[in-house]
CSV table of C-alpha atoms and ligand atoms in Angstrom, one decimal:
chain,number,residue,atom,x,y,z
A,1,UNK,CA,-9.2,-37.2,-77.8
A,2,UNK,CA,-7.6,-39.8,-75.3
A,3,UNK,CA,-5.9,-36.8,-73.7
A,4,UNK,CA,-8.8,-34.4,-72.8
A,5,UNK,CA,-10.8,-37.8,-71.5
A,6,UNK,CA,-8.1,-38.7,-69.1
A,7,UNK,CA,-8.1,-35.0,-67.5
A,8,UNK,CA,-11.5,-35.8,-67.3
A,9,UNK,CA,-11.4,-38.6,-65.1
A,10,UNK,CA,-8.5,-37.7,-63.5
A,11,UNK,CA,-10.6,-34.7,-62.2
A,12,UNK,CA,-13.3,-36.2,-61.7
A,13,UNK,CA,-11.2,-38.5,-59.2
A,14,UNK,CA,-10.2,-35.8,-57.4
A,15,UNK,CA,-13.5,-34.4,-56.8
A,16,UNK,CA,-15.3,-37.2,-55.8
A,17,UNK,CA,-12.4,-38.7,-53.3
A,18,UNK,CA,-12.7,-36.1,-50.9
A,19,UNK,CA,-16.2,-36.6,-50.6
A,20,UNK,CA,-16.1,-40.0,-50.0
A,21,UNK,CA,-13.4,-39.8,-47.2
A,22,UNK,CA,-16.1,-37.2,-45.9
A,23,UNK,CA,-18.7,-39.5,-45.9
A,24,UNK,CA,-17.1,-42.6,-45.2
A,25,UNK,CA,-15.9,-40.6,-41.7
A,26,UNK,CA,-18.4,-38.0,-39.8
A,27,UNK,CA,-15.5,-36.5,-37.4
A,28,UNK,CA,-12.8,-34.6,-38.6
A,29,UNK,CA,-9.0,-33.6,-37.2
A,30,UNK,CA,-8.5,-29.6,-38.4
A,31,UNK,CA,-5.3,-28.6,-38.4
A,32,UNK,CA,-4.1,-26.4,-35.6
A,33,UNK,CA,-5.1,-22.8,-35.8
A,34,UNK,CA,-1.4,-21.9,-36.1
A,35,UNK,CA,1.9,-23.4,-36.6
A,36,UNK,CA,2.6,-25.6,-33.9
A,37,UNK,CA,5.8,-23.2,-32.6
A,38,UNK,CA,3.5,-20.3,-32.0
A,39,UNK,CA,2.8,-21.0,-28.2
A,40,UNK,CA,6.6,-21.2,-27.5
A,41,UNK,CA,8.6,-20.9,-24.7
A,42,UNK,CA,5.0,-21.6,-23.1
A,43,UNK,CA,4.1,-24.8,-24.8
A,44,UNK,CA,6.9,-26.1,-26.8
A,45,UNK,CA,6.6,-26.9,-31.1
A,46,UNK,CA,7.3,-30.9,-30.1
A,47,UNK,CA,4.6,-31.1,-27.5
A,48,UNK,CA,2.2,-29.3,-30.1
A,49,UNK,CA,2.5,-31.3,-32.6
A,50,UNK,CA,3.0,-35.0,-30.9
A,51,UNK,CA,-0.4,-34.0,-28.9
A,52,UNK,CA,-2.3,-32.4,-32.0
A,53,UNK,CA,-0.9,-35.0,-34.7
A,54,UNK,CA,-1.2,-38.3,-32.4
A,55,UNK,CA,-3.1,-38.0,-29.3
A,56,UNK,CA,-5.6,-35.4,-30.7
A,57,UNK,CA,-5.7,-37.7,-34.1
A,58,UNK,CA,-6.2,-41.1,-32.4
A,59,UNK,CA,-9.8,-39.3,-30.4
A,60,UNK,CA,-11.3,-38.6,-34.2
A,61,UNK,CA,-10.1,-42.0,-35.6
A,62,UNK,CA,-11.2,-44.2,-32.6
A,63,UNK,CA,-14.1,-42.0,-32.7
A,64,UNK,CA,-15.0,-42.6,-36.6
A,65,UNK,CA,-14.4,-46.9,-36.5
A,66,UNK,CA,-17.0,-46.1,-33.1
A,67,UNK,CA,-19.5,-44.1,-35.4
A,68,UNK,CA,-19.2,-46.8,-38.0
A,69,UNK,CA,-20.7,-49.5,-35.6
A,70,UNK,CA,-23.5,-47.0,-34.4
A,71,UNK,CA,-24.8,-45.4,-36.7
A,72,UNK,CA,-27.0,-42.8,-34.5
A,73,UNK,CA,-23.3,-41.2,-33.8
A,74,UNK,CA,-22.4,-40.4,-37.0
A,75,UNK,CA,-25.7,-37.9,-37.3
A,76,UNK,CA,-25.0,-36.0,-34.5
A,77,UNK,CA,-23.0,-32.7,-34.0
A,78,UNK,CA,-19.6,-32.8,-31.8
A,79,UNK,CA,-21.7,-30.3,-29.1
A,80,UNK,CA,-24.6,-32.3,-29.4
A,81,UNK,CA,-22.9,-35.8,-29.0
A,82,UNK,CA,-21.5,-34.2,-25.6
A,83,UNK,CA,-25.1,-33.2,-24.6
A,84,UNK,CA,-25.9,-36.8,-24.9
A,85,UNK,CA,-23.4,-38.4,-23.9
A,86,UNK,CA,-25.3,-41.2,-21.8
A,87,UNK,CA,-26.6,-43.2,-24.5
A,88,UNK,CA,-23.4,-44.1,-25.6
A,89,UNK,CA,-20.7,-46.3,-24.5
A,90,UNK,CA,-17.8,-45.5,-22.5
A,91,UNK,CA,-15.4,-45.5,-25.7
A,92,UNK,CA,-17.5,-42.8,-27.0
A,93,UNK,CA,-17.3,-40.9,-24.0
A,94,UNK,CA,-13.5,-41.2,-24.2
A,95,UNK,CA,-13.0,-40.2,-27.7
A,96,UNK,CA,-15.8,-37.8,-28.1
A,97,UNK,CA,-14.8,-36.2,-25.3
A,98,UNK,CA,-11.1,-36.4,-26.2
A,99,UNK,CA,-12.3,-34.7,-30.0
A,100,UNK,CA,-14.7,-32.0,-28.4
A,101,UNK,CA,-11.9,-31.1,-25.7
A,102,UNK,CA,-9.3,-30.5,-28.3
A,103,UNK,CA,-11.1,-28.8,-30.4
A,104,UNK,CA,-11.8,-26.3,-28.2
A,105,UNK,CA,-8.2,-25.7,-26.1
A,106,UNK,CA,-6.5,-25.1,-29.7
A,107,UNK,CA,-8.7,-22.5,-30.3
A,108,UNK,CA,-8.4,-21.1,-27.0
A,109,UNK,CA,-4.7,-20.2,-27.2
A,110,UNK,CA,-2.9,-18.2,-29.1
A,111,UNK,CA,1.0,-16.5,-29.2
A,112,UNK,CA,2.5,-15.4,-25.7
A,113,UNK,CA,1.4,-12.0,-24.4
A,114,UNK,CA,-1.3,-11.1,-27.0
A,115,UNK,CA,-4.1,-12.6,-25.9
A,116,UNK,CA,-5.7,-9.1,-24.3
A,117,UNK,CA,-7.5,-9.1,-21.6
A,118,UNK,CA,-11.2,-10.1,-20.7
A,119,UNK,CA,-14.2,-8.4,-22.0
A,120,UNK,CA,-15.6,-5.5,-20.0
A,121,UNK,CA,-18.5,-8.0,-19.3
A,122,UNK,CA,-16.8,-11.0,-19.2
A,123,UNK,CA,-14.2,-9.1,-16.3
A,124,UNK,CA,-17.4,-7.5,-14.4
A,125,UNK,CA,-18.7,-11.0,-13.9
A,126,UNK,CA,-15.1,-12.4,-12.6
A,127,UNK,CA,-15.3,-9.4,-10.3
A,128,UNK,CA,-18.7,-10.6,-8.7
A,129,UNK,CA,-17.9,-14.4,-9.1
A,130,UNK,CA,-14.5,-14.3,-7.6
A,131,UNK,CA,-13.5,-10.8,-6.5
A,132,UNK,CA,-11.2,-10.4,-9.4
A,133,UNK,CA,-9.4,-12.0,-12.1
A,134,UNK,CA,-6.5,-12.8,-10.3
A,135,UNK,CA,-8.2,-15.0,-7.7
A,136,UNK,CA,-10.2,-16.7,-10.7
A,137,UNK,CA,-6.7,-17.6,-12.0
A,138,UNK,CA,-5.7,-19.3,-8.6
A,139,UNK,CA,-8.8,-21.1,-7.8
A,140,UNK,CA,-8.2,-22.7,-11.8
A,141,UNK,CA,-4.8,-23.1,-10.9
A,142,UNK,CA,-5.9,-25.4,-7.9
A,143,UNK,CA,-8.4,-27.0,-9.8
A,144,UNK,CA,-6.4,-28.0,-12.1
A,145,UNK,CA,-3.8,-29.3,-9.5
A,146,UNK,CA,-6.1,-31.3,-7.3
A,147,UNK,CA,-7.3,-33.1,-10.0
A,148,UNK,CA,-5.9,-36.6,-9.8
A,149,UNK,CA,-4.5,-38.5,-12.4
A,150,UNK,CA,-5.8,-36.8,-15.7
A,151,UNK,CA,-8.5,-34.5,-16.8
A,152,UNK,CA,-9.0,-31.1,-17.4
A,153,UNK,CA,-9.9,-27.9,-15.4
A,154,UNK,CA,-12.9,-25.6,-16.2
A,155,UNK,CA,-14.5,-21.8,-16.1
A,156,UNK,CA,-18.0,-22.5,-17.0
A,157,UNK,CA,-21.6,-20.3,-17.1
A,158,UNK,CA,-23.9,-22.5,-15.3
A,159,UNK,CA,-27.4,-22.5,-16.0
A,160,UNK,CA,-28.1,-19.7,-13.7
A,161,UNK,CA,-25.4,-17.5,-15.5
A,162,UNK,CA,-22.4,-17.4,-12.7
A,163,UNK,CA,-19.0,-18.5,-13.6
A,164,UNK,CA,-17.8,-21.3,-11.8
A,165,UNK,CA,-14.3,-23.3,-11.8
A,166,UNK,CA,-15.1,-27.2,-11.9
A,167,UNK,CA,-12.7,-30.0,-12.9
A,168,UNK,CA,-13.5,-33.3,-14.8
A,169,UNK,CA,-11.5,-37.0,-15.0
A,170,UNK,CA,-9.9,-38.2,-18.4
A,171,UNK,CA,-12.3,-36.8,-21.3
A,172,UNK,CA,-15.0,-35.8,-19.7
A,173,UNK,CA,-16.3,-32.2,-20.0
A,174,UNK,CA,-19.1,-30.5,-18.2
A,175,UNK,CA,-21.6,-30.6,-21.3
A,176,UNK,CA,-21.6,-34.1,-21.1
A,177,UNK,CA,-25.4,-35.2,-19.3
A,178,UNK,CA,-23.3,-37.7,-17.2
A,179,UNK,CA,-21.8,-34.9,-15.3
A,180,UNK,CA,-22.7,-34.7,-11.9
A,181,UNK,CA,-25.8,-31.7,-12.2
A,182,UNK,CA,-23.9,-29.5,-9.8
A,183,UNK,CA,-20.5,-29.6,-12.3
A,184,UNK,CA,-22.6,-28.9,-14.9
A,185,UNK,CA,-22.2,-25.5,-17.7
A,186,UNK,CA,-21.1,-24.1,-20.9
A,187,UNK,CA,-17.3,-23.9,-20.6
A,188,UNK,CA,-15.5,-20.7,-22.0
A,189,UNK,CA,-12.2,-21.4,-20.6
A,190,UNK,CA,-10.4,-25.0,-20.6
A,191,UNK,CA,-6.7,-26.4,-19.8
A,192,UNK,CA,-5.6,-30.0,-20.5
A,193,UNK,CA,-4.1,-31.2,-17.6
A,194,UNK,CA,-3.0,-34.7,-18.6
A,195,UNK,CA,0.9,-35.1,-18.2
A,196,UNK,CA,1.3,-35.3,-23.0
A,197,UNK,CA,0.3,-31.5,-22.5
A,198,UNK,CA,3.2,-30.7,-20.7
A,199,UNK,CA,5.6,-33.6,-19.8
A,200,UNK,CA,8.5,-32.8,-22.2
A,201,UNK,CA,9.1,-29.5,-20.9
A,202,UNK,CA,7.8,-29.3,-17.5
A,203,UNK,CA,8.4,-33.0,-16.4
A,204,UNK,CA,6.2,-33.2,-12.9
A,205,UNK,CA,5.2,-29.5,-12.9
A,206,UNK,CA,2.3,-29.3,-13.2
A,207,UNK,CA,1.6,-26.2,-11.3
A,208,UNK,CA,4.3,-24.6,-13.1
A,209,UNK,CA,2.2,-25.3,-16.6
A,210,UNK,CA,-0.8,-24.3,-15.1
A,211,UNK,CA,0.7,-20.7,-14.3
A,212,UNK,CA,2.9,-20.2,-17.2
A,213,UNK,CA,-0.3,-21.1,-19.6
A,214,UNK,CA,-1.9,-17.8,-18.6
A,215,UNK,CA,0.3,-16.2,-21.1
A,216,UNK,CA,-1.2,-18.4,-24.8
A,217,UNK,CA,-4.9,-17.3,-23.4
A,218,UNK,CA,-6.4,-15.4,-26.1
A,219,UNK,CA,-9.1,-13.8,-23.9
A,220,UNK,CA,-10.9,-12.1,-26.8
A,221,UNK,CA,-12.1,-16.1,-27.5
A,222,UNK,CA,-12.5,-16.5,-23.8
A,223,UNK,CA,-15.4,-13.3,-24.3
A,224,UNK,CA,-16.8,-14.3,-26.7
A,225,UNK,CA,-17.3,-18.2,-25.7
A,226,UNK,CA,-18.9,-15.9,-22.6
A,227,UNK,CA,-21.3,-14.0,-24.8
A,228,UNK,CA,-22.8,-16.9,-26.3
A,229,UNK,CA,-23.4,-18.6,-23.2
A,230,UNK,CA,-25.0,-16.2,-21.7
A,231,UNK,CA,-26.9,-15.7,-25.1
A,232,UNK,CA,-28.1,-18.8,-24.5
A,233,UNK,CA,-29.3,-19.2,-21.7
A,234,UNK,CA,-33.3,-19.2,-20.7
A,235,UNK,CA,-34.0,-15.0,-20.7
A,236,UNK,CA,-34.8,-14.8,-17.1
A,237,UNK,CA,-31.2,-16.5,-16.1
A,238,UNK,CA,-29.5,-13.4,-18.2
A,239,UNK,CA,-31.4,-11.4,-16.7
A,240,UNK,CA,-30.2,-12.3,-13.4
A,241,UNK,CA,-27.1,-12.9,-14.5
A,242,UNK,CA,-26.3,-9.1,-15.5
A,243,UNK,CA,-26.8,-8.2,-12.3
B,1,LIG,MN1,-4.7,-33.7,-24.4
């Protein structure tokens, strides 16, 4: 009888652990969407996994002890924590950011040289944007150089439904309400342009990242992060914006 009893509990354990943890902690690290060699020679298996497993980590962690002092942030989604960002303090804007940020670049990239190519839509409106994909890639190129210090660089749908190339400081993105309003947009396109996302193989290179990175984007993601922002924007906006 003991026997049966223990295998009980012991599973009963088990089962009610991982809820716990999920309630004790709102935010959540998911493991990369592949192994962490898979964006090699671009972005090397080391840098993956130091800036997944530690930097990457340390945004959800700070963020959860953050969410356990306020407890308005642990009932909002990642996306809609960025959309209101200015009620909360700076550490929140760090780490939130940091989480929301990550999130999204891993799932951006994927093995060099089979990321396709831009949707027919998504490539019509680079054509009228910025007279052709090429030219979008240098003006994000240059974006992501200027930028001083750390931050990211940016192809966003802005409310009126153009793409436009913007650039934020640390972990700031440009759904976050503190944004200046002209910076502001959904972004369908992001590189991480603080030195742990490239410094072990491309030292002080920065521009030499920022070119070589073309080859991990998985443009089929890129489209469709596209078709939901214009999806979502107010219908006379996409209306425009298909012209
Ligand atoms: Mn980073």
């Amino acid at each position: 009888m003991i026997r049966p009893f223990l295998t009980l509990l012991v599973l009963a354990l088990v089962l009610a652990a991982p809820r716990l943890d999920a309630g004790d902690a709102p935010f959540a690290l998911a493991p990369l969407p592949y192994p962490p060699d898979a964006l090699e020679p671009v972005i090397d298996a080391k840098t993956m996994e130091i800036h997944h497993g530690r930097h990457h980590k340390a945004y959800v962690d700070n963020l959860n002890a953050q969410a356990a002092q306020i407890p308005e942030l642990a009932g909002l989604s990642l996306l809609d924590l960025q959309r209101q960002m200015s009620r909360f303090p700076t550490a929140v804007r760090n780490n939130g950011g940091g989480h929301w940020n990550h999130d999204f670049f891993w799932n951006l990239m994927t093995r060099p040289g089979t990321g396709g190519e831009p949707s027919a839509a998504l490539a019509a409106a680079i054509e009228r944007d910025f007279g052709g994909l090429d030219a979008m890639k240098q003006a994000f190129q240059q974006a992501g150089l200027a930028r001083f210090g750390s931050g990211w660089a940016w192809l966003i749908v802005r409310p009126d439904g153009r793409l436009a190339i913007t650039s934020t400081p640390n972990q700031d993105n440009p759904l976050m309400d503190l944004v200046p309003e002209a910076e502001r947009g959904t972004p369908i396109l992001g590189n991480d342009v603080w030195e742990h996302a490239y410094y072990l193989a491309y030292q002080n290179r920065r521009g030499d990242y920022l070119a070589a990175w073309w080859q991990v984007v998985d443009w089929g993601k890129v489209s469709a992060h596209y078709d939901r922002a214009i999806a979502e924007l107010a219908p006379s906006a996409a209306a425009a914006a298909a012209k």
